[in-house]
Tab-separated table of N, CA and C in Angstrom:
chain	number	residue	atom	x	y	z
A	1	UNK	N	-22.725	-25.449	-5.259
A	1	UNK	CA	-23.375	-24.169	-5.430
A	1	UNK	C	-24.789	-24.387	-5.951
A	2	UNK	N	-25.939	-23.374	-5.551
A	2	UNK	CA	-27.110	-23.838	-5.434
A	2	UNK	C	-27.234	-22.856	-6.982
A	3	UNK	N	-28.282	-23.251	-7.874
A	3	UNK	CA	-28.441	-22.277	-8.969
A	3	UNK	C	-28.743	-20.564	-8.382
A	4	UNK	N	-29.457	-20.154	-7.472
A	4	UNK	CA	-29.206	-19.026	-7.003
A	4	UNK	C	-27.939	-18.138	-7.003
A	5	UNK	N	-27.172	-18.624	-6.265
A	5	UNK	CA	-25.966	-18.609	-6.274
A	5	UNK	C	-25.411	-18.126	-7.270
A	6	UNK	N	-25.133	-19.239	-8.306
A	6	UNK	CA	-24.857	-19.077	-9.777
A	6	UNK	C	-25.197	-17.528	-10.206
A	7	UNK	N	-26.448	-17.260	-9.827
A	7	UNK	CA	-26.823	-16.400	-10.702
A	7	UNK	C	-26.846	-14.947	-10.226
A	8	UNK	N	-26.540	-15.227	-8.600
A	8	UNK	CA	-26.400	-13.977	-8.465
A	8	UNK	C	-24.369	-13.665	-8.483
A	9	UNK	N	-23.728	-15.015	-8.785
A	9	UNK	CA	-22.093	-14.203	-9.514
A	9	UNK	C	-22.483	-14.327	-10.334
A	10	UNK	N	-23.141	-14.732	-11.617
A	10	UNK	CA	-23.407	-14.322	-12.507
A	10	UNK	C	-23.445	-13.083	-12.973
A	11	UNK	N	-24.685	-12.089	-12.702
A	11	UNK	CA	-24.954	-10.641	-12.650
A	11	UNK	C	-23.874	-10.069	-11.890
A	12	UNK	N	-23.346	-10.439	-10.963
A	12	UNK	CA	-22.004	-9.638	-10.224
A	12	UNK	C	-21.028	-9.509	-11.032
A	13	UNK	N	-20.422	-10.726	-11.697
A	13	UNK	CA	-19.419	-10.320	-12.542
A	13	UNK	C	-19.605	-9.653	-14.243
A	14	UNK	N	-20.827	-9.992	-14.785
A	14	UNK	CA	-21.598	-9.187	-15.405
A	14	UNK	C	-21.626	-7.370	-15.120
A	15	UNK	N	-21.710	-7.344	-14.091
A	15	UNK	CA	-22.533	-5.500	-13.412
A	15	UNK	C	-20.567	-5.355	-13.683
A	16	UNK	N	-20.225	-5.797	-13.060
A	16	UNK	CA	-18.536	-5.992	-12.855
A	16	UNK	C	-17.385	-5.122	-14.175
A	17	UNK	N	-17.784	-6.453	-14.679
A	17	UNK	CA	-17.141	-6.499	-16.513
A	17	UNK	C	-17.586	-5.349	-17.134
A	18	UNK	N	-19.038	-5.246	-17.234
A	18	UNK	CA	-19.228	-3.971	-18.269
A	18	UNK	C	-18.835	-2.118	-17.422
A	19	UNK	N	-18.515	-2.147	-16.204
A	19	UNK	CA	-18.248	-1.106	-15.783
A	19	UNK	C	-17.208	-0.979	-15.507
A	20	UNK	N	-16.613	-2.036	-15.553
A	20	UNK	CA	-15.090	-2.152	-15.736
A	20	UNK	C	-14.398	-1.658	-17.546
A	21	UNK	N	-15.323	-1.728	-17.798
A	21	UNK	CA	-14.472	-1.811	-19.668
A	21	UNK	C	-15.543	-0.294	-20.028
A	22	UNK	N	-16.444	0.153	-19.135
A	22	UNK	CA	-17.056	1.062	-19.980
A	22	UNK	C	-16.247	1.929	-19.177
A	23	UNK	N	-16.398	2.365	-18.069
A	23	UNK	CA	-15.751	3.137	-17.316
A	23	UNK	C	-14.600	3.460	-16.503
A	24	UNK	N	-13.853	2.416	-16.779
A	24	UNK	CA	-12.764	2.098	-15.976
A	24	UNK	C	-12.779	1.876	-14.431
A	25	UNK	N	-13.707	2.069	-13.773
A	25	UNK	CA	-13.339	1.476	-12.549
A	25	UNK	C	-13.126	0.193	-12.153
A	26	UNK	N	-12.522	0.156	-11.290
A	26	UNK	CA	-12.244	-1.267	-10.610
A	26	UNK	C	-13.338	-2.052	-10.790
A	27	UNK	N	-13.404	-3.049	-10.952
A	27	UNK	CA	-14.444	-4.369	-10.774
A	27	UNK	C	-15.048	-4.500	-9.474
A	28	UNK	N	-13.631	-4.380	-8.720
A	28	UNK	CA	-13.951	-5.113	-7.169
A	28	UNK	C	-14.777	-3.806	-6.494
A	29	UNK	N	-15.259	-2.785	-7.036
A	29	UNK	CA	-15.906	-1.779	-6.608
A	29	UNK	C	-17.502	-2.434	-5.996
A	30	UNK	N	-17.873	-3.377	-7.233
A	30	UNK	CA	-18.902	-3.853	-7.297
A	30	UNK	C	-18.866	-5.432	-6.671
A	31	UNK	N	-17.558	-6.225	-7.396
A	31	UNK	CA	-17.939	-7.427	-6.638
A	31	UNK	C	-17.566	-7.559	-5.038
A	32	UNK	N	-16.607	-7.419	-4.192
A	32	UNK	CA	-16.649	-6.770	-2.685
A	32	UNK	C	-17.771	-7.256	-2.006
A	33	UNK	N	-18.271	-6.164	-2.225
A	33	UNK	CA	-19.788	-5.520	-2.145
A	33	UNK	C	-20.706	-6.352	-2.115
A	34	UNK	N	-20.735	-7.229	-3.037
A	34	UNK	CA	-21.888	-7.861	-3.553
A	34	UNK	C	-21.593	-9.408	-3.037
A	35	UNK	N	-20.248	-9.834	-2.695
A	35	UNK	CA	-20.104	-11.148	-2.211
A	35	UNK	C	-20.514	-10.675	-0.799
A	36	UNK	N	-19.966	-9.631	-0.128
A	36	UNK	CA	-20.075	-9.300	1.270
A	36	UNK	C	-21.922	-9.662	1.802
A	37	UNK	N	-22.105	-8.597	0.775
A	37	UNK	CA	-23.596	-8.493	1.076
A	37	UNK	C	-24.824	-9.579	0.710
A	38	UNK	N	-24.463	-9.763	-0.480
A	38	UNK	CA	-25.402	-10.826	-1.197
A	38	UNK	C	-25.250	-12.357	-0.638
A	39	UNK	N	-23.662	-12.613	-0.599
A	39	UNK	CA	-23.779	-13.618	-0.621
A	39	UNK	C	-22.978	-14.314	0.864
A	40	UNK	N	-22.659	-13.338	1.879
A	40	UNK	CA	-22.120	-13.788	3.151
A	40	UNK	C	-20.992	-13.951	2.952
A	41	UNK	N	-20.256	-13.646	2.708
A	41	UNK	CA	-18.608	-14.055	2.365
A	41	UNK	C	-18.084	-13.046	3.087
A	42	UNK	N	-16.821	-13.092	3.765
A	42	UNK	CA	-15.830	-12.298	4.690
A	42	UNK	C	-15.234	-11.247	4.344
A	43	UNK	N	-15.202	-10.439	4.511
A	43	UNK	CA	-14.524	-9.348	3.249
A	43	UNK	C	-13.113	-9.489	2.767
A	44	UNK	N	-12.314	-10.136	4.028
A	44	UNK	CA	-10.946	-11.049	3.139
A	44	UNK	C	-11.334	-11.426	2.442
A	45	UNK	N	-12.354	-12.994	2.258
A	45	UNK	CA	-12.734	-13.635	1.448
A	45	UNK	C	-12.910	-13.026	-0.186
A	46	UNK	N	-13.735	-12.250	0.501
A	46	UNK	CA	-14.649	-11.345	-1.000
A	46	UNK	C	-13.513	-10.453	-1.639
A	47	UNK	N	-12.340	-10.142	-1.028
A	47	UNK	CA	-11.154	-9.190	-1.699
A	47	UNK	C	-9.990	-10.240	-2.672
A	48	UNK	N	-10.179	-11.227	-1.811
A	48	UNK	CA	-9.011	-12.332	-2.540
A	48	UNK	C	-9.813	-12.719	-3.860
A	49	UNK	N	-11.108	-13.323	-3.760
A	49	UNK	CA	-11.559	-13.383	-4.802
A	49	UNK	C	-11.963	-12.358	-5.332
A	50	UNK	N	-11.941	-11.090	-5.424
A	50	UNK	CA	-12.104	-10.409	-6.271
A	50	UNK	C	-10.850	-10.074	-6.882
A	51	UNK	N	-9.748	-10.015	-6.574
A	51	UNK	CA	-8.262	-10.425	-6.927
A	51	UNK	C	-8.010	-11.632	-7.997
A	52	UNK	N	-8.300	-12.365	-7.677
A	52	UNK	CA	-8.698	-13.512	-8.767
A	52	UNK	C	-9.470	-13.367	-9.993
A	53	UNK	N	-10.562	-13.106	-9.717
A	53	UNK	CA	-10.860	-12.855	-11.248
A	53	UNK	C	-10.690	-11.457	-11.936
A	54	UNK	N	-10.615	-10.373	-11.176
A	54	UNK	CA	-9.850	-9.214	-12.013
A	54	UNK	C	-8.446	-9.214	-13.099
A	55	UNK	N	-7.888	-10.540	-11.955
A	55	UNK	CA	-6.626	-10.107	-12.775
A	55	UNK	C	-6.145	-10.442	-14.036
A	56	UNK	N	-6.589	-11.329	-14.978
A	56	UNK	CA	-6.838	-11.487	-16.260
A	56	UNK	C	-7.199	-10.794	-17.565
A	57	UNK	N	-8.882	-10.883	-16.935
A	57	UNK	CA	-9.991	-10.460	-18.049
A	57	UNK	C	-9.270	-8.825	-18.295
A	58	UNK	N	-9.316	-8.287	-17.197
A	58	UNK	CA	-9.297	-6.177	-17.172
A	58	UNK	C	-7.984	-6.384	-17.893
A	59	UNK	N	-7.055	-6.632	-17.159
A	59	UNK	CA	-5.423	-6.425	-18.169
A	59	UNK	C	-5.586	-6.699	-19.577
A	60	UNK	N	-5.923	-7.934	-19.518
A	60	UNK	CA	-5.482	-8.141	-21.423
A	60	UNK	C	-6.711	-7.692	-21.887
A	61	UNK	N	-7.949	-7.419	-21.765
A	61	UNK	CA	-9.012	-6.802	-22.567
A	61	UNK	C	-9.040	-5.147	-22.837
A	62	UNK	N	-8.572	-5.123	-21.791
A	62	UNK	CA	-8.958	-3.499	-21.391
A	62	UNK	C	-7.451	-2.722	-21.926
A	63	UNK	N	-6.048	-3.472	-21.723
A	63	UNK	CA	-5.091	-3.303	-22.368
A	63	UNK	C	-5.105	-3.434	-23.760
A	64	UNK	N	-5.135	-4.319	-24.530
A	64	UNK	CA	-5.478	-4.599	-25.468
A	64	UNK	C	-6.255	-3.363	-26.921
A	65	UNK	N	-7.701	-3.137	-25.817
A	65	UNK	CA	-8.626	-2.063	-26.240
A	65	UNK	C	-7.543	-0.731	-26.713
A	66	UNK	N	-7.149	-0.784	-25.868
A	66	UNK	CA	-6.690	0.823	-25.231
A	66	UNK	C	-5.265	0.641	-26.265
A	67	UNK	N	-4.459	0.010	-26.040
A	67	UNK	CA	-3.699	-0.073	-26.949
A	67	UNK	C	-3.939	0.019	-28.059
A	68	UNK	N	-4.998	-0.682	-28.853
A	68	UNK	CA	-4.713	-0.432	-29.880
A	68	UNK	C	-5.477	0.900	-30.313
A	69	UNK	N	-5.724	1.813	-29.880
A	69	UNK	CA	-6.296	2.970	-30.235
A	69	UNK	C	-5.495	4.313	-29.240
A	70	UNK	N	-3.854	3.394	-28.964
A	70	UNK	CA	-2.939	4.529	-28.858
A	70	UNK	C	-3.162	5.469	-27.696
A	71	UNK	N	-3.729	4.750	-26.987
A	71	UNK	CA	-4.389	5.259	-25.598
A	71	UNK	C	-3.514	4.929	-24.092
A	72	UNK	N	-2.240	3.975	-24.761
A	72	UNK	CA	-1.449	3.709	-23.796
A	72	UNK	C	-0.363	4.437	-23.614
A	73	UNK	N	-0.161	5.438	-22.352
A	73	UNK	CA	1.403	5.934	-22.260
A	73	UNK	C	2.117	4.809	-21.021
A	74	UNK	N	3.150	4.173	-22.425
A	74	UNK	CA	3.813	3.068	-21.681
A	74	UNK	C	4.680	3.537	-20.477
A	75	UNK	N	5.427	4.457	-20.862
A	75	UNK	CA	6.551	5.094	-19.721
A	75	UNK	C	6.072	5.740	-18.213
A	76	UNK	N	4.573	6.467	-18.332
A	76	UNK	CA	4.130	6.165	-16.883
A	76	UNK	C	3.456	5.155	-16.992
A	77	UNK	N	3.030	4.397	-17.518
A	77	UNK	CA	2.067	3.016	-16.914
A	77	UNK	C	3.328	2.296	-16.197
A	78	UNK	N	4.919	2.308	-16.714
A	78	UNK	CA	5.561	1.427	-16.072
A	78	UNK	C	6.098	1.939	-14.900
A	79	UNK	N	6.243	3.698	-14.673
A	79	UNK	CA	6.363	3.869	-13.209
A	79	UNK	C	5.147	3.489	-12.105
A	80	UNK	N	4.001	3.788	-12.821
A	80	UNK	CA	2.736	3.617	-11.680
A	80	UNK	C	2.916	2.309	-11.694
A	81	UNK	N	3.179	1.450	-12.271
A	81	UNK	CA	2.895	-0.412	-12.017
A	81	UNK	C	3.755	-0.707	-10.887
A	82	UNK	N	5.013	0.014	-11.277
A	82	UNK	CA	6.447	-0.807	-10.070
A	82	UNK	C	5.851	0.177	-8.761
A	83	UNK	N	5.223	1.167	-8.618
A	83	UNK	CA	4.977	1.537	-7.670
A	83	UNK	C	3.517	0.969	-6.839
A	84	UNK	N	2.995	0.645	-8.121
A	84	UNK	CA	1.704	-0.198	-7.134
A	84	UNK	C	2.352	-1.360	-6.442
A	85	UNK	N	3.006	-1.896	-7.309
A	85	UNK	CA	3.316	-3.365	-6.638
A	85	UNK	C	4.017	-3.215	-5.383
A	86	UNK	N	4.364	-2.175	-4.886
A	86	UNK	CA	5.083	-1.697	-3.624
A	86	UNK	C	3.922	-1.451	-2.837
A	87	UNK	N	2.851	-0.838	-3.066
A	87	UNK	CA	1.534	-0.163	-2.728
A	87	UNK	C	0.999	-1.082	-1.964
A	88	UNK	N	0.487	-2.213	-3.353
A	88	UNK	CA	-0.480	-3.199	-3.379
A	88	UNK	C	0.163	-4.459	-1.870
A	89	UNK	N	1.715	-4.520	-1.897
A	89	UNK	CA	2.288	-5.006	-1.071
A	89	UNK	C	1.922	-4.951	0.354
A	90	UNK	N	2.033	-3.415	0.505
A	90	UNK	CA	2.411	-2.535	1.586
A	90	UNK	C	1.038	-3.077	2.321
A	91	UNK	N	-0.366	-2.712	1.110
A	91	UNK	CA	-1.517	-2.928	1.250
A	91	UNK	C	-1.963	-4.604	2.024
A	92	UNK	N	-1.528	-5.008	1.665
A	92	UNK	CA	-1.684	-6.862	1.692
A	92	UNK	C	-1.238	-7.318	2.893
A	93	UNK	N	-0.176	-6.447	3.503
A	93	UNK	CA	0.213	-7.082	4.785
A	93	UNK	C	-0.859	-5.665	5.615
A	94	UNK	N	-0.997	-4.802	5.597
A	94	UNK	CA	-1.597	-3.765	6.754
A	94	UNK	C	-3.415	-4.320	6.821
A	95	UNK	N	-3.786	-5.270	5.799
A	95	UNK	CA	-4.966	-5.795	5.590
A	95	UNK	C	-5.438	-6.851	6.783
A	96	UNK	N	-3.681	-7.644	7.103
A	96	UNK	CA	-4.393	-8.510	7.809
A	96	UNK	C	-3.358	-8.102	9.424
């Protein structure tokens, strides 16, 4: 990777992270987008990796946050989860 490069995921996951934790939207709103465009990547490409690094940082930070200021209703977070994962499924094969 050329320092360019670097720096423009740099600011991507940067623009990413803080609008992810200020506002809740998705990350991949922004990174997608920005691998597609900026940096030539396939939009499979740019979705898997944006899959990759979402799935960490947002859960335990953004969980975490929110939890501890009682902001979590566990009993639908656990119907919407088992139903994404049916979703997200459904999603993953109609993708390709």
């Amino acid at each position: 990777m050329n320092p360019q490069t670097i720096m423009y995921l740099s600011m991507i996951g940067l623009m990413a992270g803080v609008l992810s934790g200020f506002v809740g939207v998705g990350g991949g709103i922004i990174i997608v987008p920005a691998l597609v465009f900026l940096l030539g990547t396939t939009q499979h490409e740019a979705q898997g990796t944006s899959l990759f690094v979402l799935s960490m940082p947002v859960v335990f930070f953004g969980l975490l946050q929110y939890w501890k200021t009682g902001n979590v209703n566990w009993k639908f977070g656990l119907v919407i989860a088992l139903t994404f994962l049916i979703g997200a499924w459904i999603g993953s094969k109609l993708s390709f």
